[in-house]
Amino acid sequence: MRIEVWSDFVCPFCYIGKRRLEEALGQFPGKNVEVVYKSFELDPQAERNTGQNMHEKLAAKYGRSLDEAREMTRNMTEQAKMSGLDFHFDSMIPTNTFDAHRVAQFATEQGLGKKVAERFFKAVLTDSKDLGDTETIADLAAEAGLDRQEVINILNGTDYTEDVRAEEAEAQQIGVQGAPFFVINRKYAVSGAQPTEMFVQGMEKAFAEEEKQPAFEDLSGNDGATCTDNGCEPPDNQTK
Amino acid sequence: MRIEVWSDFVCPFCYIGKRRLEEALGQFPGKNVEVVYKSFELDPQAERNTGQNMHEKLAAKYGRSLDEAREMTRNMTEQAKMSGLDFHFDSMIPTNTFDAHRVAQFATEQGLGKKVAERFFKAVLTDSKDLGDTETIADLAAEAGLDRQEVINILNGTDYTEDVRAEEAEAQQIGVQGAPFFVINRKYAVSGAQPTEMFVQGMEKAFAEEEKQPAFEDLSGNDGATCTDNGCEPPDNQTK
């Protein structure tokens, strides 16, 4: 099974959804499930760290008081806690995540996509780190096992820009309106940090289908050019 | 697009099929295609290098002369040449590829699956190397960019056994009878080293479908717990 997840590291429901997906995965031990984290920016135009914390930003954006802004995030903090996550909106640093997504692409290529995604989420939502800052990204990526200097080189250049844009374009094409967005086996979609049970049900459906003999459309008509343990068979339409 | 390929490194049509797939991929520059090489053993019971070359093995197996065995492989050598490949059945070493597949699994995890697969194919079919030999596998894997000592540790242990077996079981489950076997987007199957044009047609079909708005079955009913560039929306069924 393959689960694609579009999410952004500054997206609180994305981290909560990640935990709920992981809880669901824990209910299928020994099953082969590949989870792929894909690039999605809530706001590609977001400024880098302006010195405002998340509550100050929310208060300014909606013309509310700081207390009212705190009220807006309370529910998410409580939901996070139920998934064992510790959110700190009072010190959380809103920033632009494009560079972090470029590094996440590199991490996926290196087989470290999941580790780096986890580190980046925790950095923003729990540790109040600035994920738009080059040195911070490099430190976090190195903690997750990437080569720090390679990451610095990527951050100072433009590598992986197209990979990020391609996955964002893919999200747009399949109609993703917000994050997180989960797609199971290119067939079932789950929009949002839904309850763990919904992920479990989606995976059960998908596993049940995988166990049935899949009906591929055979383009080749089985006319040879294959090898078996009994030797190699040339194509039917060629003479030996 | 995602193309899964079940193949074995001692399978001549697998290497030819790999080249034809690559020729087809070359006709879609700039398109995002992920090719994943999966484990398949033509003969899981195959002995390691017994000192026989491929022609001697074929002659013994079918009770033929060496010249008759050469006749059996001539067509494949010619087809290989048309794909720019240089096959040497006279010195090719039949062997057991299970260990090589374990290392290929490690390579995939490290983002080097394609490089290692190419190196292993060339080693057997062109360079007449013994792909059942620990030191040889380690040398080849290191050439492709893996850490030689890590590979030696894997070869001396049992790591990745389950990964190889799981992919072989998957092949059996979807009805793979011989190699190579290609599956495009879990929808279209191509059995054997079919002409390049067949891969092109399969990819065209799959790309056309990807461009249509895919009709995922939405399990969540879009009831919130998502973030957008306009803020985060709690689930509808919860109070703020």
Coordinates of C-alpha atoms in Angstrom, one line a residue:
Chain A
M1 CA 0.0 0.0 0.0
R2 CA 1.1 3.5 -0.7
I3 CA -0.1 6.6 1.1
E4 CA 0.7 10.0 -0.3
V5 CA 0.4 12.9 2.2
W6 CA 0.4 16.6 1.1
S7 CA 1.2 18.7 4.1
D8 CA 3.1 21.8 5.2
F9 CA 5.4 22.0 8.2
V10 CA 3.6 25.2 9.6
C11 CA 0.2 23.5 9.4
P12 CA -1.0 22.4 12.9
F13 CA -3.6 20.0 11.6
C14 CA -0.9 18.4 9.3
Y15 CA 1.1 17.3 12.3
I16 CA -2.0 16.1 14.2
G17 CA -3.1 14.2 11.0
K18 CA 0.4 12.7 10.7
R19 CA 0.1 11.3 14.3
R20 CA -3.4 9.9 13.6
L21 CA -2.2 8.3 10.4
E22 CA 0.7 6.8 12.4
E23 CA -1.7 5.5 15.0
A24 CA -3.7 3.9 12.3
L25 CA -0.5 2.3 10.7
G26 CA 0.3 0.9 14.2
Q27 CA -2.9 -1.2 13.9
F28 CA -1.5 -3.1 10.8
P29 CA 1.8 -4.4 12.1
G30 CA 3.9 -6.4 9.5
K31 CA 1.9 -4.9 6.6
N32 CA 3.9 -3.2 3.8
V33 CA 2.8 0.4 3.8
E34 CA 4.9 3.1 2.1
V35 CA 4.1 6.7 3.3
V36 CA 5.3 9.5 1.1
Y37 CA 5.3 13.1 2.3
K38 CA 4.7 15.6 -0.5
S39 CA 5.3 19.3 -0.8
F40 CA 2.4 21.7 -0.1
E41 CA 2.7 25.3 1.0
L42 CA -0.3 26.8 2.8
D43 CA 0.9 30.2 1.6
P44 CA 3.6 30.3 -1.0
Q45 CA 3.7 34.1 -0.6
A46 CA 4.3 33.9 3.2
E47 CA 7.0 36.1 4.5
R48 CA 10.0 34.7 6.3
N49 CA 10.1 35.3 10.1
T50 CA 8.9 38.9 10.7
G51 CA 9.5 38.7 14.5
Q52 CA 5.7 38.1 15.1
N53 CA 4.7 34.9 16.9
M54 CA 1.6 33.0 15.6
H55 CA -0.8 34.7 18.1
E56 CA 0.4 38.1 17.2
K57 CA 0.1 37.3 13.5
L58 CA -3.5 36.0 13.9
A59 CA -4.5 39.0 16.0
A60 CA -3.1 41.4 13.3
K61 CA -4.7 39.4 10.5
Y62 CA -8.2 39.3 11.9
G63 CA -8.1 42.5 13.9
R64 CA -8.5 40.7 17.2
S65 CA -6.9 40.9 20.6
L66 CA -4.1 38.5 21.6
D67 CA -6.5 36.7 24.0
E68 CA -9.0 36.2 21.1
A69 CA -6.1 34.8 19.0
R70 CA -5.3 32.4 21.8
E71 CA -8.9 31.3 21.8
M72 CA -8.6 30.5 18.1
T73 CA -5.8 28.1 18.6
R74 CA -6.9 26.5 21.9
N75 CA -8.9 23.8 20.2
M76 CA -5.9 22.7 18.1
T77 CA -3.6 22.7 21.1
E78 CA -6.1 20.4 22.9
Q79 CA -6.4 18.1 19.9
A80 CA -2.6 18.0 19.6
K81 CA -2.3 17.0 23.2
M82 CA -4.7 14.0 22.6
S83 CA -2.2 12.8 20.0
G84 CA 0.7 13.3 22.4
L85 CA 1.9 16.5 20.7
D86 CA 2.8 19.7 22.5
F87 CA 2.0 22.8 20.5
H88 CA 3.3 26.3 21.4
F89 CA 1.4 28.9 19.4
D90 CA 2.6 31.7 21.7
S91 CA 6.2 31.3 20.5
M92 CA 5.6 29.6 17.2
I93 CA 7.3 31.4 14.3
P94 CA 5.2 31.9 11.1
T95 CA 7.6 31.7 8.1
N96 CA 8.0 30.7 4.5
T97 CA 8.6 26.9 4.1
F98 CA 9.6 26.7 0.5
D99 CA 13.3 26.1 1.4
A100 CA 12.3 23.5 3.9
H101 CA 10.3 21.7 1.3
R102 CA 13.3 21.7 -1.1
V103 CA 15.4 20.0 1.6
A104 CA 12.6 17.6 2.3
Q105 CA 12.7 16.6 -1.4
F106 CA 16.4 15.9 -1.0
A107 CA 15.7 13.9 2.1
T108 CA 13.1 11.7 0.3
E109 CA 15.7 11.0 -2.4
Q110 CA 18.1 9.9 0.3
G111 CA 15.5 7.7 2.0
L112 CA 15.1 10.1 4.9
G113 CA 11.9 11.8 3.9
K114 CA 9.9 10.6 6.9
K115 CA 12.6 11.4 9.5
V116 CA 13.1 14.9 8.1
A117 CA 9.4 15.6 7.9
E118 CA 8.9 14.6 11.6
R119 CA 11.9 16.8 12.6
F120 CA 10.6 19.8 10.7
F121 CA 7.1 19.5 12.1
K122 CA 8.3 19.3 15.6
A123 CA 10.7 22.2 15.0
V124 CA 7.9 24.6 14.1
L125 CA 5.0 23.5 16.2
T126 CA 6.7 22.3 19.4
D127 CA 10.2 23.8 19.5
S128 CA 9.3 27.2 18.0
K129 CA 12.2 27.2 15.6
D130 CA 12.3 29.4 12.5
L131 CA 12.0 26.9 9.6
G132 CA 12.7 29.7 7.1
D133 CA 16.2 30.2 8.4
T134 CA 19.1 28.5 6.5
E135 CA 21.2 27.6 9.5
T136 CA 18.2 26.3 11.4
I137 CA 17.1 24.1 8.5
A138 CA 20.6 22.7 8.1
D139 CA 20.9 21.9 11.8
L140 CA 17.5 20.1 11.8
A141 CA 18.3 18.2 8.6
A142 CA 21.6 17.1 10.0
E143 CA 19.9 15.9 13.2
A144 CA 17.7 13.8 11.0
G145 CA 20.7 12.2 9.3
L146 CA 21.4 14.4 6.2
D147 CA 24.8 15.8 5.4
R148 CA 24.8 19.3 6.7
Q149 CA 27.1 20.8 4.0
E150 CA 25.0 19.2 1.2
V151 CA 21.9 20.8 2.8
I152 CA 23.6 24.2 3.0
N153 CA 24.6 23.9 -0.7
I154 CA 21.0 23.2 -1.6
L155 CA 19.7 26.1 0.4
N156 CA 22.2 28.5 -1.1
G157 CA 21.1 27.3 -4.6
T158 CA 17.9 26.5 -6.3
D159 CA 18.0 22.6 -6.4
Y160 CA 14.7 20.8 -6.0
T161 CA 12.6 23.8 -6.9
E162 CA 11.0 21.9 -9.7
D163 CA 10.3 18.9 -7.5
V164 CA 8.5 21.1 -5.0
R165 CA 6.5 22.9 -7.7
A166 CA 5.6 19.6 -9.4
E167 CA 4.1 18.2 -6.3
E168 CA 2.2 21.4 -5.5
A169 CA 0.9 21.4 -9.1
E170 CA -0.1 17.8 -8.6
A171 CA -2.0 18.8 -5.5
Q172 CA -3.8 21.5 -7.4
Q173 CA -4.6 19.2 -10.2
I174 CA -6.3 16.6 -8.0
G175 CA -8.3 19.3 -6.3
V176 CA -6.5 19.7 -2.9
Q177 CA -7.9 22.8 -1.2
G178 CA -6.2 22.6 2.1
A179 CA -3.8 20.5 4.1
P180 CA -3.3 17.8 5.2
F181 CA -4.5 15.7 2.3
F182 CA -4.1 11.9 2.2
V183 CA -4.4 9.7 -0.9
I184 CA -4.4 5.9 -0.4
N185 CA -3.3 3.8 -3.3
R186 CA -4.3 6.6 -5.7
K187 CA -7.9 5.7 -4.9
Y188 CA -9.2 6.9 -1.6
A189 CA -8.8 10.5 -0.4
V190 CA -8.9 11.7 3.2
S191 CA -9.1 15.5 3.6
G192 CA -8.0 16.9 6.9
A193 CA -6.8 15.5 10.3
Q194 CA -9.6 13.1 10.4
P195 CA -10.1 10.6 13.4
T196 CA -7.6 7.7 13.5
E197 CA -10.5 5.3 12.8
M198 CA -11.1 6.9 9.4
F199 CA -7.6 6.1 8.4
V200 CA -8.0 2.6 9.7
Q201 CA -11.1 2.1 7.6
G202 CA -9.5 3.5 4.5
M203 CA -6.5 1.2 4.9
E204 CA -8.8 -1.8 5.5
K205 CA -10.6 -1.1 2.3
A206 CA -7.4 -0.7 0.4
F207 CA -5.8 -3.8 1.9
A208 CA -8.9 -5.9 1.0
E209 CA -8.7 -4.7 -2.6
E210 CA -5.0 -5.5 -2.8
E211 CA -5.7 -9.0 -1.6
K212 CA -8.1 -9.6 -4.5
Q213 CA -6.3 -10.5 -7.8
P214 CA -5.9 -7.1 -9.4
A215 CA -7.3 -6.8 -12.8
F216 CA -4.6 -5.0 -14.7
E217 CA -5.2 -4.2 -18.3
D218 CA -2.6 -6.3 -20.0
L219 CA -1.1 -4.2 -22.8
S220 CA 1.3 -7.0 -24.0
G221 CA -1.1 -9.9 -24.6
N222 CA 1.6 -12.2 -23.0
D223 CA 3.4 -12.9 -26.2
G224 CA 6.8 -13.8 -24.8
A225 CA 10.1 -12.0 -24.4
T226 CA 10.1 -13.2 -20.8
C227 CA 12.3 -15.5 -18.8
T228 CA 11.1 -18.1 -16.2
D229 CA 12.9 -20.7 -14.2
N230 CA 12.6 -22.8 -17.2
G231 CA 14.5 -20.6 -19.6
C232 CA 13.8 -17.6 -21.8
E233 CA 11.1 -17.4 -24.4
P234 CA 11.5 -15.2 -27.4
P235 CA 8.5 -13.1 -28.6
D236 CA 6.0 -15.1 -30.6
N237 CA 6.2 -12.8 -33.5
Q238 CA 9.9 -13.4 -34.1
T239 CA 11.7 -16.5 -35.4
K240 CA 14.2 -18.1 -33.1
Chain B
M1 CA 3.4 8.3 -12.9
R2 CA 4.8 5.3 -11.1
I3 CA 6.2 2.2 -12.9
E4 CA 7.0 -1.0 -11.0
V5 CA 9.3 -3.5 -12.6
W6 CA 9.8 -7.0 -11.3
S7 CA 13.0 -8.4 -12.7
D8 CA 16.0 -10.6 -11.9
F9 CA 19.6 -9.6 -12.6
V10 CA 20.4 -12.9 -14.4
C11 CA 17.4 -12.5 -16.7
P12 CA 18.5 -11.4 -20.2
F13 CA 15.1 -10.1 -21.3
C14 CA 14.9 -8.1 -18.1
Y15 CA 18.0 -6.0 -19.0
I16 CA 16.7 -5.6 -22.6
G17 CA 13.3 -4.6 -21.2
K18 CA 14.9 -2.1 -18.9
R19 CA 16.6 -0.4 -21.9
R20 CA 13.4 -0.3 -23.9
L21 CA 11.6 1.2 -20.9
E22 CA 14.3 3.8 -20.7
E23 CA 14.1 4.6 -24.4
A24 CA 10.3 5.1 -23.9
L25 CA 11.0 7.3 -20.8
G26 CA 13.3 9.4 -23.0
Q27 CA 10.3 10.3 -25.1
F28 CA 8.6 12.1 -22.2
P29 CA 11.3 14.6 -21.1
G30 CA 10.3 16.7 -18.1
K31 CA 7.5 14.4 -17.0
N32 CA 7.6 13.0 -13.5
V33 CA 8.0 9.3 -13.7
E34 CA 9.1 7.2 -10.8
V35 CA 10.5 3.8 -11.7
V36 CA 10.8 1.2 -8.9
Y37 CA 12.8 -2.0 -9.4
K38 CA 11.3 -4.9 -7.4
S39 CA 12.7 -8.3 -6.4
F40 CA 12.0 -11.3 -8.5
E41 CA 14.1 -14.5 -8.7
L42 CA 13.7 -16.6 -11.8
D43 CA 14.8 -19.6 -9.8
P44 CA 15.0 -19.1 -6.0
Q45 CA 16.6 -22.6 -5.7
A46 CA 19.4 -21.7 -8.1
E47 CA 22.8 -22.8 -7.0
R48 CA 25.6 -20.3 -6.6
N49 CA 28.3 -20.3 -9.2
T50 CA 29.1 -24.0 -10.0
G51 CA 31.9 -23.2 -12.4
Q52 CA 29.6 -23.7 -15.4
N53 CA 29.1 -20.8 -17.8
M54 CA 25.6 -20.1 -19.2
H55 CA 26.0 -22.1 -22.4
E56 CA 27.4 -25.1 -20.5
K57 CA 24.4 -24.9 -18.1
L58 CA 21.9 -24.7 -20.9
A59 CA 23.6 -27.6 -22.8
A60 CA 23.5 -29.8 -19.6
K61 CA 19.9 -28.8 -18.8
Y62 CA 18.5 -29.6 -22.2
G63 CA 20.9 -32.4 -23.2
R64 CA 22.2 -30.3 -26.1
S65 CA 25.6 -29.6 -27.5
L66 CA 27.4 -26.3 -26.7
D67 CA 26.7 -25.1 -30.3
E68 CA 23.0 -25.8 -29.9
A69 CA 23.1 -23.9 -26.6
R70 CA 24.8 -21.0 -28.4
E71 CA 22.0 -21.1 -30.9
M72 CA 19.5 -20.7 -28.1
T73 CA 21.0 -17.5 -26.9
R74 CA 21.9 -15.9 -30.3
N75 CA 18.5 -14.2 -30.7
M76 CA 18.8 -12.6 -27.3
T77 CA 22.3 -11.4 -28.0
E78 CA 21.1 -9.8 -31.2
Q79 CA 18.1 -8.1 -29.5
A80 CA 20.5 -6.9 -26.8
K81 CA 22.7 -5.4 -29.4
M82 CA 19.8 -3.4 -30.9
S83 CA 19.3 -1.8 -27.5
G84 CA 23.1 -1.0 -27.2
L85 CA 23.8 -3.9 -24.8
D86 CA 26.7 -6.3 -25.1
F87 CA 25.8 -9.8 -23.8
H88 CA 28.4 -12.6 -23.2
F89 CA 26.6 -15.9 -22.6
D90 CA 29.8 -17.8 -23.2
S91 CA 31.3 -16.5 -20.0
M92 CA 28.1 -15.5 -18.1
I93 CA 28.0 -17.0 -14.6
P94 CA 24.6 -18.5 -13.6
T95 CA 24.2 -18.0 -9.9
N96 CA 21.7 -17.4 -7.0
T97 CA 20.6 -13.7 -6.9
F98 CA 18.9 -13.7 -3.5
D99 CA 21.7 -11.8 -1.8
A100 CA 22.0 -9.3 -4.6
H101 CA 18.2 -8.6 -4.2
R102 CA 18.7 -8.0 -0.5
V103 CA 21.4 -5.4 -1.3
A104 CA 19.1 -3.9 -4.0
Q105 CA 16.4 -3.4 -1.3
F106 CA 19.0 -1.5 0.8
A107 CA 19.9 0.5 -2.3
T108 CA 16.3 1.5 -2.9
E109 CA 16.0 2.6 0.7
Q110 CA 19.1 4.8 0.2
G111 CA 17.7 6.3 -3.0
L112 CA 20.2 4.3 -5.1
G113 CA 17.9 1.5 -6.4
K114 CA 18.2 2.4 -10.0
K115 CA 21.9 2.8 -10.0
V116 CA 22.5 -0.5 -8.2
A117 CA 20.1 -2.4 -10.5
E118 CA 21.9 -1.1 -13.6
R119 CA 25.3 -2.0 -12.1
F120 CA 24.1 -5.6 -11.2
F121 CA 22.5 -6.2 -14.6
K122 CA 25.7 -5.1 -16.4
A123 CA 27.8 -7.2 -14.0
V124 CA 26.1 -10.4 -14.9
L125 CA 25.2 -10.0 -18.6
T126 CA 28.0 -7.9 -19.9
D127 CA 30.9 -8.2 -17.5
S128 CA 30.5 -11.9 -16.6
K129 CA 30.8 -11.3 -12.8
D130 CA 29.5 -13.7 -10.2
L131 CA 26.6 -11.9 -8.6
G132 CA 26.3 -14.6 -5.9
D133 CA 29.7 -13.8 -4.5
T134 CA 29.8 -11.5 -1.4
E135 CA 33.0 -9.6 -2.3
T136 CA 31.8 -9.1 -5.9
I137 CA 28.4 -7.8 -4.8
A138 CA 30.0 -5.4 -2.3
D139 CA 32.4 -4.1 -4.9
L140 CA 29.6 -3.5 -7.4
A141 CA 27.4 -1.9 -4.7
A142 CA 30.2 0.4 -3.7
E143 CA 30.8 1.4 -7.3
A144 CA 27.1 2.4 -7.4
G145 CA 27.5 4.6 -4.3
L146 CA 26.6 2.4 -1.4
D147 CA 28.8 2.1 1.7
R148 CA 30.9 -1.1 1.1
Q149 CA 31.1 -2.1 4.8
E150 CA 27.3 -1.6 5.3
V151 CA 26.8 -3.9 2.3
I152 CA 29.2 -6.5 3.7
N153 CA 27.3 -6.4 7.0
I154 CA 24.0 -7.0 5.2
L155 CA 25.5 -9.9 3.2
N156 CA 26.8 -11.5 6.3
G157 CA 23.5 -11.2 8.0
T158 CA 19.8 -11.7 7.0
D159 CA 18.7 -8.1 6.7
Y160 CA 16.1 -7.3 3.9
T161 CA 15.1 -11.0 3.6
E162 CA 11.5 -10.1 4.3
D163 CA 11.5 -7.2 1.9
V164 CA 12.6 -9.4 -1.0
R165 CA 10.1 -12.1 0.0
A166 CA 7.3 -9.6 0.3
E167 CA 7.9 -8.3 -3.3
E168 CA 8.2 -11.8 -4.6
A169 CA 4.9 -12.7 -2.9
E170 CA 3.3 -9.6 -4.4
A171 CA 4.5 -10.7 -7.8
Q172 CA 2.9 -14.1 -7.3
Q173 CA -0.3 -12.5 -6.0
I174 CA -0.7 -10.3 -9.1
G175 CA -0.1 -13.3 -11.3
V176 CA 3.5 -12.6 -12.6
Q177 CA 4.6 -15.8 -14.4
G178 CA 8.0 -14.6 -15.7
A179 CA 10.3 -11.6 -15.9
P180 CA 10.4 -8.8 -16.7
F181 CA 7.0 -7.6 -15.6
F182 CA 6.0 -3.9 -15.7
V183 CA 3.0 -2.3 -13.9
I184 CA 2.2 1.3 -14.8
N185 CA 0.2 3.3 -12.2
R186 CA -1.1 0.0 -10.7
K187 CA -3.4 -0.2 -13.8
Y188 CA -1.5 -1.3 -16.9
A189 CA 0.6 -4.4 -17.1
V190 CA 3.3 -5.1 -19.7
S191 CA 4.7 -8.7 -19.6
G192 CA 8.1 -9.2 -21.1
A193 CA 10.7 -7.1 -23.0
Q194 CA 8.1 -5.7 -25.3
P195 CA 9.0 -3.2 -28.1
T196 CA 9.7 0.4 -26.9
E197 CA 6.6 1.6 -28.6
M198 CA 4.4 -0.5 -26.3
F199 CA 5.9 1.2 -23.3
V200 CA 5.3 4.6 -24.9
Q201 CA 1.7 3.7 -25.6
G202 CA 1.2 2.5 -22.0
M203 CA 2.7 5.7 -20.6
E204 CA 0.6 7.9 -23.0
K205 CA -2.5 6.2 -21.7
A206 CA -1.5 6.6 -18.1
F207 CA -0.5 10.3 -18.6
A208 CA -3.8 11.0 -20.3
E209 CA -5.6 9.6 -17.3
E210 CA -3.5 11.5 -14.8
E211 CA -4.4 14.7 -16.6
K212 CA -8.1 14.1 -16.1
Q213 CA -9.3 15.1 -12.7
P214 CA -9.0 11.8 -10.8
A215 CA -12.1 10.7 -9.1
F216 CA -10.9 9.7 -5.7
E217 CA -13.4 8.2 -3.4
D218 CA -13.5 10.8 -0.6
L219 CA -13.7 9.0 2.7
S220 CA -13.8 12.2 4.8
G221 CA -16.7 14.2 3.3
N222 CA -14.6 17.4 3.6
D223 CA -15.7 18.2 7.0
G224 CA -12.7 20.3 8.1
A225 CA -9.7 19.8 10.3
T226 CA -7.7 21.3 7.5
C227 CA -5.6 24.4 7.1
T228 CA -5.5 26.8 4.1
D229 CA -3.7 30.0 3.5
N230 CA -6.7 31.6 5.2
G231 CA -6.3 29.8 8.5
C232 CA -7.2 26.5 10.1
E233 CA -10.7 25.2 10.2
P234 CA -11.7 22.8 13.0
P235 CA -13.9 19.7 12.2
D236 CA -17.6 20.5 11.7
N237 CA -18.6 18.0 14.3
Q238 CA -16.6 19.6 17.1
T239 CA -17.3 22.9 18.9
K240 CA -14.6 25.5 18.8

